[in-house]
Amino acid sequence: MAPMGCGATDERAALPERRANGALPASTVRALQACAEERAGRLQRRAYEIEFAVELRGDRVTEVKPKGARLDDTSLERCMIDALRTMPDAGFSPDPDELTSRGGLLPARGVLANTSLLPQVYRLIPVVVGSSGTMIVIAVVVLVVVAVVASRDDTDEEAERERCRKVKARCIDECTDEFMPSGSLDGMPYHDCLRKCLEAEGCFKLLK
């Protein structure tokens, strides 16, 4: 049981790279070897290759799928999937402090922000497991999905408030011309007009 081949990184997002190497965690390799020792005797051939796609969200594996060629024994595949599903993070997910330094911080309540999901792909060094003369080469691709939140600073928010104040002044003029006097004791036609005018410009909640 030993690492084989060369690792390659196929990056799809400009996130900090934290892993020291492209290898599976040792505990996961041991679990995969245990699967082979228990079930490899059921296989029909002496050599196999299989690839798994592992999705990480935060520090938790959320999905494991086999790709391409499959093994002859579904129970062995399920055992390997379970081993990968319990794989520790092993440094694949970026540190929150590093994301903050790059603008990817979580917003305080009430702060305007834009959220996006940024995936990053790690193609790990394949490992070889086996038993009873059967060899299985296992390749793993780890997809790390990170929610990055870019907050809008106070300058942006104040600029939006200033825009909405101008919108409100225009809406007041328009609704006054159309509905004052309103002919209603509570002035509801005027207030309804003002609200609809502000909502059309995305300003009602900001200024209410």
PDB file of C-alpha atoms in Angstrom:
ATOM      1  CA  MET A   1       0.000   0.000   0.000  1.00  0.00           C
ATOM      2  CA  ALA A   2       1.822   3.128  -1.199  1.00  0.00           C
ATOM      3  CA  PRO A   3       1.088   6.448  -2.973  1.00  0.00           C
ATOM      4  CA  MET A   4       1.591   6.329  -6.730  1.00  0.00           C
ATOM      5  CA  GLY A   5       1.806   8.854  -9.539  1.00  0.00           C
ATOM      6  CA  CYS A   6       1.928  12.636  -9.450  1.00  0.00           C
ATOM      7  CA  GLY A   7      -0.674  14.965  -8.006  1.00  0.00           C
ATOM      8  CA  ALA A   8      -2.087  17.779 -10.097  1.00  0.00           C
ATOM      9  CA  THR A   9      -4.143  20.723  -8.994  1.00  0.00           C
ATOM     10  CA  ASP A  10      -6.991  21.881 -11.225  1.00  0.00           C
ATOM     11  CA  GLU A  11      -7.985  25.160  -9.565  1.00  0.00           C
ATOM     12  CA  ARG A  12     -11.351  26.677 -10.427  1.00  0.00           C
ATOM     13  CA  ALA A  13     -11.345  29.525  -7.915  1.00  0.00           C
ATOM     14  CA  ALA A  14      -8.794  31.893  -6.417  1.00  0.00           C
ATOM     15  CA  LEU A  15      -8.969  30.494  -2.898  1.00  0.00           C
ATOM     16  CA  PRO A  16      -6.006  29.987  -0.554  1.00  0.00           C
ATOM     17  CA  GLU A  17      -4.368  26.576  -0.946  1.00  0.00           C
ATOM     18  CA  ARG A  18      -3.776  25.042   2.479  1.00  0.00           C
ATOM     19  CA  ARG A  19      -2.957  21.379   1.909  1.00  0.00           C
ATOM     20  CA  ALA A  20       0.682  20.422   2.434  1.00  0.00           C
ATOM     21  CA  ASN A  21       0.495  17.733  -0.267  1.00  0.00           C
ATOM     22  CA  GLY A  22      -1.997  16.042  -2.546  1.00  0.00           C
ATOM     23  CA  ALA A  23      -2.447  12.891  -0.491  1.00  0.00           C
ATOM     24  CA  LEU A  24      -5.459  11.298   1.173  1.00  0.00           C
ATOM     25  CA  PRO A  25      -5.418  11.395   4.978  1.00  0.00           C
ATOM     26  CA  ALA A  26      -3.639   8.349   6.431  1.00  0.00           C
ATOM     27  CA  SER A  27      -6.757   7.286   8.341  1.00  0.00           C
ATOM     28  CA  THR A  28      -8.753   7.206   5.094  1.00  0.00           C
ATOM     29  CA  VAL A  29      -6.079   5.144   3.331  1.00  0.00           C
ATOM     30  CA  ARG A  30      -6.200   2.634   6.196  1.00  0.00           C
ATOM     31  CA  ALA A  31      -9.985   2.431   5.923  1.00  0.00           C
ATOM     32  CA  LEU A  32      -9.765   1.813   2.159  1.00  0.00           C
ATOM     33  CA  GLN A  33      -7.164  -0.914   2.722  1.00  0.00           C
ATOM     34  CA  ALA A  34      -9.459  -2.546   5.295  1.00  0.00           C
ATOM     35  CA  CYS A  35     -12.224  -2.615   2.664  1.00  0.00           C
ATOM     36  CA  ALA A  36      -9.868  -4.345   0.225  1.00  0.00           C
ATOM     37  CA  GLU A  37      -8.709  -6.900   2.776  1.00  0.00           C
ATOM     38  CA  GLU A  38     -12.284  -7.802   3.638  1.00  0.00           C
ATOM     39  CA  ARG A  39     -13.799  -7.914   0.153  1.00  0.00           C
ATOM     40  CA  ALA A  40     -11.125  -7.991  -2.605  1.00  0.00           C
ATOM     41  CA  GLY A  41     -11.336 -11.796  -2.791  1.00  0.00           C
ATOM     42  CA  ARG A  42     -14.696 -11.403  -4.540  1.00  0.00           C
ATOM     43  CA  LEU A  43     -13.192  -9.521  -7.485  1.00  0.00           C
ATOM     44  CA  GLN A  44     -12.771 -11.272 -10.848  1.00  0.00           C
ATOM     45  CA  ARG A  45      -9.524  -9.637 -11.995  1.00  0.00           C
ATOM     46  CA  ARG A  46      -6.133  -8.956 -10.419  1.00  0.00           C
ATOM     47  CA  ALA A  47      -5.849  -5.250 -11.230  1.00  0.00           C
ATOM     48  CA  TYR A  48      -8.400  -2.418 -11.091  1.00  0.00           C
ATOM     49  CA  GLU A  49      -8.545   1.340 -11.275  1.00  0.00           C
ATOM     50  CA  ILE A  50     -11.402   3.384  -9.848  1.00  0.00           C
ATOM     51  CA  GLU A  51     -11.915   7.109  -9.303  1.00  0.00           C
ATOM     52  CA  PHE A  52     -14.123   8.832  -6.727  1.00  0.00           C
ATOM     53  CA  ALA A  53     -15.377  12.420  -6.662  1.00  0.00           C
ATOM     54  CA  VAL A  54     -15.610  13.753  -3.098  1.00  0.00           C
ATOM     55  CA  GLU A  55     -17.455  17.011  -2.317  1.00  0.00           C
ATOM     56  CA  LEU A  56     -16.507  18.981   0.791  1.00  0.00           C
ATOM     57  CA  ARG A  57     -18.595  21.821   2.165  1.00  0.00           C
ATOM     58  CA  GLY A  58     -16.950  23.513   5.096  1.00  0.00           C
ATOM     59  CA  ASP A  59     -15.058  20.677   6.774  1.00  0.00           C
ATOM     60  CA  ARG A  60     -17.678  17.995   6.059  1.00  0.00           C
ATOM     61  CA  VAL A  61     -17.961  15.517   3.185  1.00  0.00           C
ATOM     62  CA  THR A  62     -21.415  15.937   1.648  1.00  0.00           C
ATOM     63  CA  GLU A  63     -21.234  13.591  -1.359  1.00  0.00           C
ATOM     64  CA  VAL A  64     -19.098  10.752  -2.742  1.00  0.00           C
ATOM     65  CA  LYS A  65     -19.588   9.376  -6.263  1.00  0.00           C
ATOM     66  CA  PRO A  66     -17.615   6.763  -8.238  1.00  0.00           C
ATOM     67  CA  LYS A  67     -16.568   7.906 -11.723  1.00  0.00           C
ATOM     68  CA  GLY A  68     -15.662   5.958 -14.843  1.00  0.00           C
ATOM     69  CA  ALA A  69     -14.753   2.276 -14.591  1.00  0.00           C
ATOM     70  CA  ARG A  70     -16.332   0.386 -11.705  1.00  0.00           C
ATOM     71  CA  LEU A  71     -15.357  -2.586  -9.553  1.00  0.00           C
ATOM     72  CA  ASP A  72     -16.954  -6.011  -9.946  1.00  0.00           C
ATOM     73  CA  ASP A  73     -18.275  -5.993  -6.384  1.00  0.00           C
ATOM     74  CA  THR A  74     -20.794  -3.360  -5.311  1.00  0.00           C
ATOM     75  CA  SER A  75     -20.315  -4.060  -1.610  1.00  0.00           C
ATOM     76  CA  LEU A  76     -16.611  -3.221  -1.934  1.00  0.00           C
ATOM     77  CA  GLU A  77     -17.515   0.036  -3.685  1.00  0.00           C
ATOM     78  CA  ARG A  78     -19.969   0.904  -0.912  1.00  0.00           C
ATOM     79  CA  CYS A  79     -17.313   0.198   1.710  1.00  0.00           C
ATOM     80  CA  MET A  80     -14.882   2.563  -0.061  1.00  0.00           C
ATOM     81  CA  ILE A  81     -17.589   5.227  -0.404  1.00  0.00           C
ATOM     82  CA  ASP A  82     -18.258   4.990   3.340  1.00  0.00           C
ATOM     83  CA  ALA A  83     -14.527   5.326   4.045  1.00  0.00           C
ATOM     84  CA  LEU A  84     -14.353   8.480   1.924  1.00  0.00           C
ATOM     85  CA  ARG A  85     -17.584   9.862   3.376  1.00  0.00           C
ATOM     86  CA  THR A  86     -15.978   9.917   6.834  1.00  0.00           C
ATOM     87  CA  MET A  87     -12.744  11.445   5.514  1.00  0.00           C
ATOM     88  CA  PRO A  88     -11.421  14.281   7.702  1.00  0.00           C
ATOM     89  CA  ASP A  89     -10.940  17.713   6.140  1.00  0.00           C
ATOM     90  CA  ALA A  90      -7.115  17.315   6.192  1.00  0.00           C
ATOM     91  CA  GLY A  91      -6.614  20.990   5.376  1.00  0.00           C
ATOM     92  CA  PHE A  92      -8.467  21.116   2.060  1.00  0.00           C
ATOM     93  CA  SER A  93     -10.929  23.826   3.161  1.00  0.00           C
ATOM     94  CA  PRO A  94      -9.469  27.353   3.398  1.00  0.00           C
ATOM     95  CA  ASP A  95      -9.025  28.947   6.803  1.00  0.00           C
ATOM     96  CA  PRO A  96     -11.776  31.515   7.621  1.00  0.00           C
ATOM     97  CA  ASP A  97      -9.070  34.007   8.651  1.00  0.00           C
ATOM     98  CA  GLU A  98      -7.466  33.717   5.211  1.00  0.00           C
ATOM     99  CA  LEU A  99     -10.819  34.271   3.522  1.00  0.00           C
ATOM    100  CA  THR A 100     -11.407  37.347   5.680  1.00  0.00           C
ATOM    101  CA  SER A 101      -8.068  38.796   4.612  1.00  0.00           C
ATOM    102  CA  ARG A 102      -9.197  38.365   0.988  1.00  0.00           C
ATOM    103  CA  GLY A 103     -12.591  39.971   1.516  1.00  0.00           C
ATOM    104  CA  GLY A 104     -14.549  36.765   2.058  1.00  0.00           C
ATOM    105  CA  LEU A 105     -15.922  37.534   5.500  1.00  0.00           C
ATOM    106  CA  LEU A 106     -19.346  36.830   6.916  1.00  0.00           C
ATOM    107  CA  PRO A 107     -21.427  39.997   7.258  1.00  0.00           C
ATOM    108  CA  ALA A 108     -22.763  41.457  10.467  1.00  0.00           C
ATOM    109  CA  ARG A 109     -26.556  41.511  10.782  1.00  0.00           C
ATOM    110  CA  GLY A 110     -28.040  44.316   8.730  1.00  0.00           C
ATOM    111  CA  VAL A 111     -24.976  44.776   6.493  1.00  0.00           C
ATOM    112  CA  LEU A 112     -25.612  44.490   2.779  1.00  0.00           C
ATOM    113  CA  ALA A 113     -23.648  41.630   1.234  1.00  0.00           C
ATOM    114  CA  ASN A 114     -23.289  39.427  -1.830  1.00  0.00           C
ATOM    115  CA  THR A 115     -22.787  35.675  -1.348  1.00  0.00           C
ATOM    116  CA  SER A 116     -21.263  33.309  -3.910  1.00  0.00           C
ATOM    117  CA  LEU A 117     -20.171  29.662  -3.927  1.00  0.00           C
ATOM    118  CA  LEU A 118     -16.593  29.209  -5.080  1.00  0.00           C
ATOM    119  CA  PRO A 119     -15.470  25.648  -5.911  1.00  0.00           C
ATOM    120  CA  GLN A 120     -11.847  24.516  -5.838  1.00  0.00           C
ATOM    121  CA  VAL A 121     -10.683  21.163  -7.184  1.00  0.00           C
ATOM    122  CA  TYR A 122      -7.841  19.013  -5.799  1.00  0.00           C
ATOM    123  CA  ARG A 123      -6.773  15.918  -7.753  1.00  0.00           C
ATOM    124  CA  LEU A 124      -5.006  13.791  -5.149  1.00  0.00           C
ATOM    125  CA  ILE A 125      -2.136  11.362  -5.549  1.00  0.00           C
ATOM    126  CA  PRO A 126      -3.631   7.908  -6.286  1.00  0.00           C
ATOM    127  CA  VAL A 127      -3.119   5.167  -3.697  1.00  0.00           C
ATOM    128  CA  VAL A 128      -2.875   1.416  -4.136  1.00  0.00           C
ATOM    129  CA  VAL A 129      -4.707  -1.010  -1.857  1.00  0.00           C
ATOM    130  CA  GLY A 130      -5.145  -4.726  -2.204  1.00  0.00           C
ATOM    131  CA  SER A 131      -5.323  -8.216  -0.808  1.00  0.00           C
ATOM    132  CA  SER A 132      -4.826 -11.823  -1.958  1.00  0.00           C
ATOM    133  CA  GLY A 133      -2.868 -10.733  -5.031  1.00  0.00           C
ATOM    134  CA  THR A 134      -5.506  -8.198  -6.179  1.00  0.00           C
ATOM    135  CA  MET A 135      -4.382  -4.583  -6.683  1.00  0.00           C
ATOM    136  CA  ILE A 136      -6.763  -1.607  -6.752  1.00  0.00           C
ATOM    137  CA  VAL A 137      -5.538   1.857  -7.775  1.00  0.00           C
ATOM    138  CA  ILE A 138      -7.809   4.497  -6.222  1.00  0.00           C
ATOM    139  CA  ALA A 139      -7.867   8.056  -7.549  1.00  0.00           C
ATOM    140  CA  VAL A 140      -9.733  10.779  -5.668  1.00  0.00           C
ATOM    141  CA  VAL A 141     -10.820  14.236  -6.800  1.00  0.00           C
ATOM    142  CA  VAL A 142     -11.847  16.559  -3.970  1.00  0.00           C
ATOM    143  CA  LEU A 143     -14.208  19.427  -4.757  1.00  0.00           C
ATOM    144  CA  VAL A 144     -14.214  22.052  -1.993  1.00  0.00           C
ATOM    145  CA  VAL A 145     -17.200  24.415  -2.092  1.00  0.00           C
ATOM    146  CA  VAL A 146     -16.844  27.554   0.027  1.00  0.00           C
ATOM    147  CA  ALA A 147     -19.472  30.240   0.599  1.00  0.00           C
ATOM    148  CA  VAL A 148     -17.663  33.561   0.222  1.00  0.00           C
ATOM    149  CA  VAL A 149     -19.491  36.674   1.328  1.00  0.00           C
ATOM    150  CA  ALA A 150     -18.316  40.039   0.103  1.00  0.00           C
ATOM    151  CA  SER A 151     -19.709  42.744   2.348  1.00  0.00           C
ATOM    152  CA  ARG A 152     -20.543  46.224   1.130  1.00  0.00           C
ATOM    153  CA  ASP A 153     -18.827  48.867   3.172  1.00  0.00           C
ATOM    154  CA  ASP A 154     -20.374  51.920   4.859  1.00  0.00           C
ATOM    155  CA  THR A 155     -19.554  54.113   1.854  1.00  0.00           C
ATOM    156  CA  ASP A 156     -21.605  51.894  -0.463  1.00  0.00           C
ATOM    157  CA  GLU A 157     -24.535  51.822   1.952  1.00  0.00           C
ATOM    158  CA  GLU A 158     -24.538  55.576   2.454  1.00  0.00           C
ATOM    159  CA  ALA A 159     -24.446  56.101  -1.326  1.00  0.00           C
ATOM    160  CA  GLU A 160     -27.511  53.866  -1.646  1.00  0.00           C
ATOM    161  CA  ARG A 161     -29.313  55.801   1.093  1.00  0.00           C
ATOM    162  CA  GLU A 162     -28.528  59.085  -0.655  1.00  0.00           C
ATOM    163  CA  ARG A 163     -29.919  57.715  -3.921  1.00  0.00           C
ATOM    164  CA  CYS A 164     -33.095  56.604  -2.161  1.00  0.00           C
ATOM    165  CA  ARG A 165     -33.529  59.984  -0.472  1.00  0.00           C
ATOM    166  CA  LYS A 166     -33.583  61.580  -3.928  1.00  0.00           C
ATOM    167  CA  VAL A 167     -36.028  58.917  -5.124  1.00  0.00           C
ATOM    168  CA  LYS A 168     -38.287  59.653  -2.139  1.00  0.00           C
ATOM    169  CA  ALA A 169     -38.299  63.389  -2.870  1.00  0.00           C
ATOM    170  CA  ARG A 170     -39.342  62.695  -6.448  1.00  0.00           C
ATOM    171  CA  CYS A 171     -42.015  60.196  -5.338  1.00  0.00           C
ATOM    172  CA  ILE A 172     -43.469  62.726  -2.864  1.00  0.00           C
ATOM    173  CA  ASP A 173     -43.760  65.313  -5.622  1.00  0.00           C
ATOM    174  CA  GLU A 174     -45.424  62.855  -8.000  1.00  0.00           C
ATOM    175  CA  CYS A 175     -47.889  61.466  -5.455  1.00  0.00           C
ATOM    176  CA  THR A 176     -48.740  64.936  -4.102  1.00  0.00           C
ATOM    177  CA  ASP A 177     -49.599  66.140  -7.585  1.00  0.00           C
ATOM    178  CA  GLU A 178     -51.807  63.109  -8.222  1.00  0.00           C
ATOM    179  CA  PHE A 179     -53.478  62.416  -4.875  1.00  0.00           C
ATOM    180  CA  MET A 180     -53.517  65.616  -2.820  1.00  0.00           C
ATOM    181  CA  PRO A 181     -56.065  66.354  -1.743  1.00  0.00           C
ATOM    182  CA  SER A 182     -56.833  62.647  -1.677  1.00  0.00           C
ATOM    183  CA  GLY A 183     -60.532  62.859  -0.876  1.00  0.00           C
ATOM    184  CA  SER A 184     -59.917  60.361   1.921  1.00  0.00           C
ATOM    185  CA  LEU A 185     -59.731  61.146   5.633  1.00  0.00           C
ATOM    186  CA  ASP A 186     -56.753  58.841   6.209  1.00  0.00           C
ATOM    187  CA  GLY A 187     -54.886  59.876   3.039  1.00  0.00           C
ATOM    188  CA  MET A 188     -54.442  56.239   1.976  1.00  0.00           C
ATOM    189  CA  PRO A 189     -54.386  56.874  -1.796  1.00  0.00           C
ATOM    190  CA  TYR A 190     -51.383  59.176  -1.276  1.00  0.00           C
ATOM    191  CA  HIS A 191     -49.564  56.738   1.048  1.00  0.00           C
ATOM    192  CA  ASP A 192     -50.201  53.797  -1.289  1.00  0.00           C
ATOM    193  CA  CYS A 193     -48.786  55.811  -4.170  1.00  0.00           C
ATOM    194  CA  LEU A 194     -45.675  56.719  -2.170  1.00  0.00           C
ATOM    195  CA  ARG A 195     -45.045  53.122  -1.129  1.00  0.00           C
ATOM    196  CA  LYS A 196     -45.414  51.728  -4.643  1.00  0.00           C
ATOM    197  CA  CYS A 197     -43.108  54.422  -5.996  1.00  0.00           C
ATOM    198  CA  LEU A 198     -40.395  53.605  -3.428  1.00  0.00           C
ATOM    199  CA  GLU A 199     -40.773  49.841  -3.892  1.00  0.00           C
ATOM    200  CA  ALA A 200     -40.334  50.230  -7.652  1.00  0.00           C
ATOM    201  CA  GLU A 201     -36.915  51.775  -6.989  1.00  0.00           C
ATOM    202  CA  GLY A 202     -35.930  49.290  -4.275  1.00  0.00           C
ATOM    203  CA  CYS A 203     -35.984  51.972  -1.587  1.00  0.00           C
ATOM    204  CA  PHE A 204     -39.021  51.300   0.584  1.00  0.00           C
ATOM    205  CA  LYS A 205     -37.363  48.969   3.123  1.00  0.00           C
ATOM    206  CA  LEU A 206     -34.226  51.088   3.308  1.00  0.00           C
ATOM    207  CA  LEU A 207     -36.094  54.276   4.156  1.00  0.00           C
ATOM    208  CA  LYS A 208     -39.106  53.037   6.099  1.00  0.00           C
TER     209      LYS A 208
END
